[in-house]
Short mmCIF file of C-alpha atoms and ligand atoms in Angstrom, two decimals:
data_model
loop_
_atom_site.label_atom_id
_atom_site.label_comp_id
_atom_site.label_asym_id
_atom_site.label_seq_id
_atom_site.Cartn_x
_atom_site.Cartn_y
_atom_site.Cartn_z
CA MET A 229 86.25 -31.60 -1.53
CA VAL A 230 84.52 -34.91 -2.36
CA THR A 231 80.72 -34.75 -2.70
CA THR A 232 79.26 -37.54 -0.62
CA ILE A 233 76.06 -39.52 -1.21
CA GLU A 234 74.32 -37.90 1.78
CA GLU A 235 75.14 -34.42 0.45
CA ALA A 236 74.12 -35.21 -3.14
CA LYS A 237 70.82 -37.00 -2.37
CA PRO A 238 68.64 -35.30 0.27
CA LEU A 239 67.19 -37.46 3.06
CA GLU A 240 63.42 -37.98 3.15
CA PHE A 241 60.98 -36.10 5.39
CA THR A 242 58.95 -39.08 6.67
CA PRO A 243 56.17 -39.03 9.33
CA ALA A 244 58.67 -40.63 11.78
CA VAL A 245 61.14 -37.78 11.13
CA GLU A 246 58.35 -35.24 11.57
CA ARG A 247 57.49 -36.73 14.99
CA ALA A 248 61.13 -37.00 16.10
CA THR A 249 61.79 -33.33 15.27
CA ALA A 250 58.47 -31.78 16.34
CA ALA A 251 59.94 -30.19 19.50
CA ALA A 252 62.84 -28.66 17.54
CA TYR A 253 60.43 -27.30 14.93
CA ASP A 254 58.35 -25.69 17.63
CA ARG A 255 61.43 -23.77 18.82
CA LEU A 256 62.60 -22.85 15.34
CA LYS A 257 59.38 -22.03 13.48
CA ASN A 258 59.83 -18.26 13.89
CA VAL A 259 63.32 -18.21 12.34
CA ILE A 260 63.19 -21.03 9.75
CA PRO A 261 60.70 -20.73 6.86
CA ASP A 262 58.13 -23.61 6.63
CA VAL A 263 59.43 -24.70 3.24
CA GLU A 264 62.92 -25.25 4.62
CA TRP A 265 61.93 -27.51 7.51
CA PRO A 266 61.44 -30.73 5.43
CA VAL A 267 65.02 -30.22 4.19
CA HIS A 268 66.60 -29.80 7.64
CA ALA A 269 64.47 -32.17 9.75
CA PRO A 270 65.72 -35.53 8.34
CA TYR A 271 69.32 -34.47 9.01
CA ILE A 272 68.49 -33.33 12.53
CA ALA A 273 66.84 -36.70 13.27
CA ALA A 274 69.70 -38.71 11.73
CA ILE A 275 72.42 -36.70 13.50
CA ASN A 276 70.73 -36.94 16.90
CA GLU A 277 70.40 -40.71 16.52
CA LEU A 278 73.93 -41.29 15.30
CA LYS A 279 75.60 -39.16 17.96
CA ARG A 280 74.06 -41.40 20.65
CA GLU A 281 75.41 -44.54 18.90
CA ARG A 282 78.89 -43.03 18.64
CA ASN A 283 78.91 -41.56 22.19
CA ALA A 284 79.66 -38.27 20.47
CA ILE A 285 79.10 -34.73 21.71
CA LEU A 286 78.35 -31.82 19.37
CA LEU A 287 79.93 -28.55 20.53
CA VAL A 288 78.36 -25.68 18.60
CA HIS A 289 79.55 -22.07 18.38
CA ASN A 290 77.04 -19.22 18.71
CA TYR A 291 77.59 -18.27 15.03
CA GLN A 292 76.24 -21.54 13.65
CA THR A 293 72.91 -21.42 11.82
CA PRO A 294 69.73 -21.94 13.92
CA GLU A 295 68.99 -25.46 12.63
CA ILE A 296 72.42 -26.53 13.93
CA PHE A 297 72.39 -24.36 17.08
CA HIS A 298 68.89 -25.39 18.20
CA GLY A 299 68.54 -28.71 16.34
CA VAL A 300 71.61 -30.81 17.16
CA ALA A 301 73.87 -29.06 19.71
CA ASP A 302 74.72 -30.79 22.98
CA TYR A 303 76.40 -27.61 24.10
CA ALA A 304 76.30 -24.20 22.40
CA GLY A 305 78.39 -21.23 23.46
CA ASP A 306 81.34 -18.90 22.95
CA SER A 307 84.97 -19.96 22.52
CA LEU A 308 85.53 -20.02 26.28
CA GLY A 309 82.46 -22.18 26.92
CA LEU A 310 83.40 -24.59 24.11
CA ALA A 311 86.93 -24.91 25.55
CA GLN A 312 85.60 -25.57 29.07
CA GLU A 313 83.03 -28.08 27.85
CA GLY A 314 85.58 -29.85 25.61
CA ALA A 315 87.96 -30.17 28.55
CA GLU A 316 85.34 -31.80 30.75
CA THR A 317 83.40 -34.14 28.47
CA ASP A 318 83.59 -37.92 28.81
CA ALA A 319 82.25 -38.50 25.27
CA ASP A 320 84.50 -40.59 22.97
CA VAL A 321 84.05 -38.28 19.99
CA ILE A 322 83.84 -34.48 19.88
CA VAL A 323 82.37 -32.89 16.76
CA LEU A 324 83.21 -29.20 16.73
CA CYS A 325 80.65 -27.18 14.77
CA GLY A 326 82.59 -23.97 14.43
CA VAL A 327 85.99 -23.16 12.95
CA ARG A 328 89.28 -25.05 12.97
CA PHE A 329 90.99 -23.14 15.79
CA MET A 330 88.06 -24.15 18.04
CA ALA A 331 88.47 -27.81 17.05
CA GLU A 332 92.21 -27.51 17.78
CA THR A 333 91.34 -26.21 21.26
CA ALA A 334 89.21 -29.30 21.86
CA LYS A 335 91.99 -31.59 20.58
CA ILE A 336 94.65 -29.87 22.70
CA LEU A 337 92.55 -30.30 25.83
CA SER A 338 91.45 -33.89 25.02
CA PHE A 339 94.43 -35.22 23.10
CA ASP A 340 93.41 -38.88 23.24
CA LYS A 341 89.86 -38.30 22.04
CA THR A 342 88.66 -38.26 18.45
CA VAL A 343 88.01 -34.61 17.57
CA LEU A 344 86.22 -33.96 14.28
CA ILE A 345 85.36 -30.87 12.27
CA PRO A 346 82.77 -31.28 9.49
CA ASP A 347 84.81 -29.10 7.09
CA LEU A 348 88.57 -28.65 7.42
CA GLY A 349 88.39 -25.48 5.34
CA ALA A 350 86.61 -23.60 8.16
CA GLY A 351 89.41 -21.12 8.88
CA CYS A 352 89.57 -17.65 10.44
CA SER A 353 91.26 -14.45 9.27
CA LEU A 354 92.71 -13.88 12.76
CA ALA A 355 94.19 -17.37 13.01
CA ALA A 356 95.64 -16.97 9.50
CA SER A 357 97.33 -13.67 10.42
CA ILE A 358 100.15 -15.11 12.56
CA THR A 359 102.52 -18.10 12.81
CA GLY A 360 104.61 -19.64 15.57
CA GLU A 361 107.72 -18.16 13.93
CA ASP A 362 106.16 -14.65 14.12
CA VAL A 363 105.73 -15.14 17.88
CA ARG A 364 109.34 -16.32 18.31
CA GLN A 365 110.54 -13.15 16.52
CA LEU A 366 108.34 -10.92 18.71
CA LYS A 367 109.70 -12.56 21.85
CA LYS A 368 113.26 -11.85 20.65
CA ARG A 369 112.32 -8.20 20.10
CA HIS A 370 110.69 -7.91 23.55
CA PRO A 371 112.66 -10.25 25.83
CA GLY A 372 110.94 -11.16 29.08
CA VAL A 373 107.56 -9.65 28.11
CA PRO A 374 104.83 -12.30 28.56
CA VAL A 375 102.73 -13.31 25.55
CA VAL A 376 98.92 -13.38 25.81
CA THR A 377 97.30 -15.02 22.79
CA TYR A 378 93.66 -14.93 21.76
CA VAL A 379 92.36 -18.48 21.20
CA ASN A 380 91.56 -17.50 17.60
CA THR A 381 94.98 -18.92 16.65
CA TYR A 382 96.41 -22.32 15.72
CA ALA A 383 98.28 -24.68 18.03
CA ASP A 384 101.79 -23.66 16.83
CA VAL A 385 101.10 -20.06 17.92
CA ARG A 386 99.63 -21.07 21.27
CA ALA A 387 102.65 -23.34 21.85
CA GLU A 388 104.82 -20.17 21.91
CA THR A 389 102.46 -18.42 24.29
CA ASP A 390 102.46 -17.89 28.07
CA ILE A 391 98.71 -17.76 28.42
CA CYS A 392 95.66 -17.81 26.14
CA CYS A 393 92.54 -15.69 26.43
CA THR A 394 89.14 -15.39 24.79
CA SER A 395 87.05 -12.28 24.24
CA ALA A 396 85.17 -13.17 27.45
CA ASN A 397 88.21 -13.16 29.76
CA ALA A 398 90.91 -11.09 27.97
CA VAL A 399 91.04 -8.27 30.55
CA LYS A 400 91.12 -10.70 33.48
CA VAL A 401 93.87 -12.77 31.84
CA VAL A 402 96.04 -9.72 31.06
CA GLU A 403 95.69 -8.47 34.64
CA SER A 404 96.31 -11.93 36.13
CA LEU A 405 99.97 -11.72 35.07
CA GLY A 406 100.76 -8.84 37.44
CA VAL A 407 103.09 -7.10 34.94
CA ASP A 408 103.16 -3.63 33.33
CA ARG A 409 103.51 -4.80 29.73
CA VAL A 410 102.33 -7.79 27.67
CA ILE A 411 102.50 -8.86 24.04
CA PHE A 412 98.85 -9.32 23.00
CA LEU A 413 98.16 -11.38 19.84
CA PRO A 414 96.82 -11.33 17.18
CA ASP A 415 93.65 -9.18 17.17
CA ALA A 416 94.60 -5.49 17.15
CA TYR A 417 91.00 -4.38 17.73
CA LEU A 418 90.40 -6.72 20.66
CA GLY A 419 93.77 -5.51 22.00
CA ARG A 420 92.75 -1.88 21.67
CA TYR A 421 89.51 -2.62 23.48
CA VAL A 422 91.36 -4.43 26.31
CA ALA A 423 93.73 -1.43 26.57
CA THR A 424 90.73 0.78 27.41
CA GLN A 425 89.89 -1.51 30.35
CA THR A 426 93.31 -1.89 32.00
CA ASP A 427 96.49 0.05 32.87
CA VAL A 428 98.68 -2.75 31.47
CA GLU A 429 100.49 -1.67 28.28
CA LEU A 430 99.77 -3.92 25.30
CA ILE A 431 102.15 -4.59 22.40
CA LEU A 432 99.82 -5.48 19.52
CA TRP A 433 99.88 -7.47 16.26
CA ASP A 434 97.90 -6.29 13.22
CA GLY A 435 95.40 -9.15 12.84
CA THR A 436 91.71 -8.39 12.31
CA CYS A 437 88.47 -10.33 11.98
CA GLU A 438 87.20 -10.04 8.41
CA VAL A 439 83.60 -10.02 9.67
CA HIS A 440 83.77 -7.45 12.48
CA GLU A 441 86.14 -5.03 10.74
CA ARG A 442 83.40 -4.33 8.17
CA PHE A 443 81.16 -2.54 10.68
CA SER A 444 81.49 1.26 10.74
CA ALA A 445 80.65 4.01 13.23
CA GLU A 446 78.39 5.59 10.60
CA GLU A 447 76.35 2.38 10.39
CA ILE A 448 75.83 2.50 14.19
CA ARG A 449 74.72 6.14 14.03
CA ASP A 450 72.32 5.20 11.20
CA TYR A 451 70.72 2.51 13.42
CA ARG A 452 70.18 5.12 16.15
CA LYS A 453 68.53 7.50 13.67
CA ALA A 454 66.35 4.82 12.06
CA TYR A 455 65.32 3.14 15.35
CA PRO A 456 65.20 5.75 18.18
CA GLY A 457 65.82 4.13 21.59
CA ILE A 458 67.41 0.99 20.14
CA HIS A 459 69.91 -0.86 22.37
CA ILE A 460 73.18 -1.55 20.50
CA ILE A 461 75.62 -4.25 21.59
CA ALA A 462 78.85 -5.28 19.91
CA HIS A 463 81.66 -7.83 19.92
CA PRO A 464 85.11 -6.48 20.92
CA GLU A 465 86.60 -7.59 17.57
CA CYS A 466 84.91 -4.48 16.07
CA PRO A 467 87.01 -1.35 15.34
CA PRO A 468 87.36 1.11 18.28
CA GLU A 469 85.27 3.81 16.59
CA VAL A 470 82.38 1.31 16.40
CA LEU A 471 82.74 0.29 20.05
CA ALA A 472 82.76 3.96 21.04
CA GLU A 473 79.20 4.29 19.67
CA VAL A 474 77.58 1.23 21.31
CA ASP A 475 75.84 0.58 24.65
CA PHE A 476 77.52 -2.70 25.61
CA VAL A 477 80.59 -4.70 24.53
CA GLY A 478 80.92 -8.43 25.17
CA SER A 479 81.86 -11.89 23.90
CA THR A 480 79.17 -13.73 21.97
CA SER A 481 77.87 -15.40 25.16
CA GLY A 482 78.30 -12.11 27.05
CA MET A 483 76.03 -10.45 24.48
CA ILE A 484 73.41 -13.21 24.80
CA LYS A 485 73.47 -12.97 28.61
CA HIS A 486 73.16 -9.19 28.37
CA VAL A 487 70.02 -9.46 26.20
CA GLY A 488 68.54 -11.92 28.72
CA GLU A 489 69.29 -9.64 31.65
CA THR A 490 68.18 -6.35 30.08
CA GLN A 491 65.37 -7.62 27.77
CA PRO A 492 65.50 -4.46 25.60
CA LYS A 493 62.46 -3.68 23.47
CA GLN A 494 64.59 -3.39 20.35
CA VAL A 495 68.21 -4.47 19.94
CA VAL A 496 70.90 -4.79 17.29
CA MET A 497 73.84 -7.17 17.76
CA ILE A 498 76.93 -5.90 15.96
CA THR A 499 78.40 -9.28 15.14
CA GLU A 500 77.96 -12.31 12.86
CA CYS A 501 74.42 -12.68 11.48
CA SER A 502 73.34 -16.05 12.88
CA MET A 503 73.63 -14.74 16.42
CA SER A 504 70.44 -12.70 16.17
CA ASP A 505 68.46 -15.64 14.78
CA ASN A 506 69.70 -17.95 17.53
CA VAL A 507 68.97 -15.49 20.34
CA ALA A 508 65.60 -14.43 18.86
CA VAL A 509 64.42 -18.02 19.40
CA GLU A 510 65.01 -17.61 23.16
CA TYR A 511 63.55 -14.08 23.44
CA PRO A 512 60.57 -13.79 21.07
CA GLU A 513 59.38 -10.60 22.82
CA VAL A 514 62.60 -8.72 21.90
CA ASP A 515 62.65 -7.08 18.47
CA PHE A 516 65.99 -7.89 16.78
CA ILE A 517 67.17 -5.61 13.99
CA ARG A 518 69.50 -7.92 12.06
CA PRO A 519 72.61 -6.69 10.28
CA CYS A 520 74.02 -9.36 8.00
CA ASN A 521 77.78 -9.72 8.08
CA LEU A 522 78.31 -13.44 7.83
CA CYS A 523 81.45 -15.42 8.56
CA PRO A 524 82.18 -17.52 5.46
CA HIS A 525 84.21 -19.94 7.57
CA MET A 526 81.45 -20.62 10.10
CA LYS A 527 79.00 -21.06 7.23
CA ARG A 528 80.99 -23.98 5.79
CA ILE A 529 79.44 -26.14 8.50
CA THR A 530 76.08 -27.59 7.42
CA LEU A 531 73.78 -30.37 8.63
CA PRO A 532 74.73 -32.76 5.75
CA LYS A 533 78.41 -32.22 6.54
CA ILE A 534 77.82 -32.91 10.25
CA LEU A 535 76.07 -36.16 9.36
CA HIS A 536 78.94 -37.12 7.07
CA SER A 537 81.38 -36.31 9.85
CA LEU A 538 79.63 -38.62 12.32
CA ARG A 539 79.14 -41.43 9.81
CA HIS A 540 82.70 -41.53 8.52
CA LEU A 541 84.51 -40.02 11.55
CA GLU A 542 85.86 -37.23 9.35
CA TYR A 543 87.64 -34.84 9.38
CA GLU A 544 89.91 -35.67 12.24
CA ILE A 545 92.05 -32.97 13.87
CA SER A 546 95.57 -34.24 14.38
CA LEU A 547 98.36 -32.32 16.07
CA GLU A 548 101.93 -33.17 17.00
CA ARG A 549 102.02 -34.26 20.63
CA ASP A 550 104.78 -31.85 21.74
CA VAL A 551 103.05 -28.84 20.10
CA ALA A 552 99.74 -29.87 21.69
CA GLU A 553 101.40 -30.22 25.11
CA ARG A 554 102.95 -26.76 24.97
CA ALA A 555 99.69 -25.25 23.67
CA SER A 556 97.80 -27.09 26.39
CA ALA A 557 99.86 -25.38 29.11
CA SER A 558 98.80 -21.92 27.86
CA LEU A 559 95.14 -23.00 27.64
CA GLU A 560 95.19 -24.62 31.08
CA ARG A 561 96.63 -21.41 32.54
CA MET A 562 93.71 -19.51 31.00
CA LEU A 563 91.15 -21.97 32.39
CA GLU A 564 92.82 -21.67 35.82
CA VAL A 565 92.31 -17.85 35.75
CA GLY A 566 88.61 -18.50 35.13
CA ARG A 567 88.46 -20.76 38.20
CA ASN A 568 89.94 -18.09 40.53
P1 13P B 30 83.54 -15.58 21.08
O1 13P B 30 84.61 -16.22 21.89
O2 13P B 30 83.05 -14.30 21.65
O3 13P B 30 82.44 -16.56 20.83
O4 13P B 30 84.16 -15.16 19.68
C1 13P B 30 84.64 -16.08 18.76
C2 13P B 30 84.73 -15.50 17.41
O5 13P B 30 85.21 -16.09 16.49
C3 13P B 30 84.18 -14.17 17.24
O6 13P B 30 84.35 -13.75 15.97
FE1 SF4 B 31 87.39 -15.67 12.68
FE2 SF4 B 31 85.94 -13.46 12.50
FE3 SF4 B 31 84.94 -15.75 11.56
FE4 SF4 B 31 85.20 -15.35 14.22
S1 SF4 B 31 83.87 -14.26 12.83
S2 SF4 B 31 85.78 -17.19 13.07
S3 SF4 B 31 87.09 -14.15 14.29
S4 SF4 B 31 86.74 -14.67 10.76
#
């Protein structure tokens, strides 16, 4: 990776920057230490100015750090929300602050737009666990069984797929097919969770999320002992024995909505660490106990890299048109299920 001027030499925290970012600071002051603000603020001001000049939209996943999530996002959400927003935007440039499979979703749904990711190395252990060829082999082994693929996969895998899903709509998508059996790829834990919510039989792959698989049932029981009465909510990429111990299971946005609706006194979110910081900004009266399992891929995205991305229109996601078209059909089918 080339070190750019804007990464090597920090921007200055001038009085004009301070004024331009005062509202953002007010939101973030409880989760970002004072000493860090003069480092982030000049980038926030520069990014917000440049994205207007470029007619660019910044789509930000819930796992991004608070200065990105609250400082520069035009839309922040889960994979489903990012896909829906990317499909509808009339911006010329989409900068995806998340991981590469999310940027591929945006490119597939807006093939003629410029779709950028600030760091091409932002991968995902689930997406890396399976290839298009693996799916072709599975289809040969189970002829006629429809393939449901989690969006945490690359375009070549989705091109072999009947319909995509996210953690927010997986059960609805599986049931929308009206069949007894589906191939469900690639997250074995999400698949096992979906199997508890439906009578449809699922043929699974053995992919896992390197962040969520680290949580254990013992850790959950320890939270209950240490914080009596605590509300525990988890992402369905966690192992089944973890999900069996928690009070609510949902996608990242599902978890955020749940906190808003229930306003627990004390909560722990069993998921990537930035989530708690981002949600704590919205609900200062809720006490968040914060586990810290971070996603190294999500954390590759930083404010200096976002600025670089907008200045130099890097790094562009490019896909072969026929692969994108086939992948688009499986994504469009998923979005259609959401509309019904
Ligand atoms: P969500 O779709 O729930 O945001 O999940 C994406 C992801 O990568 C979780 O690890
Ligand atoms: Fe992939 Fe897990 Fe990171 Fe999400 S948290 S991007 S599933 S490795």
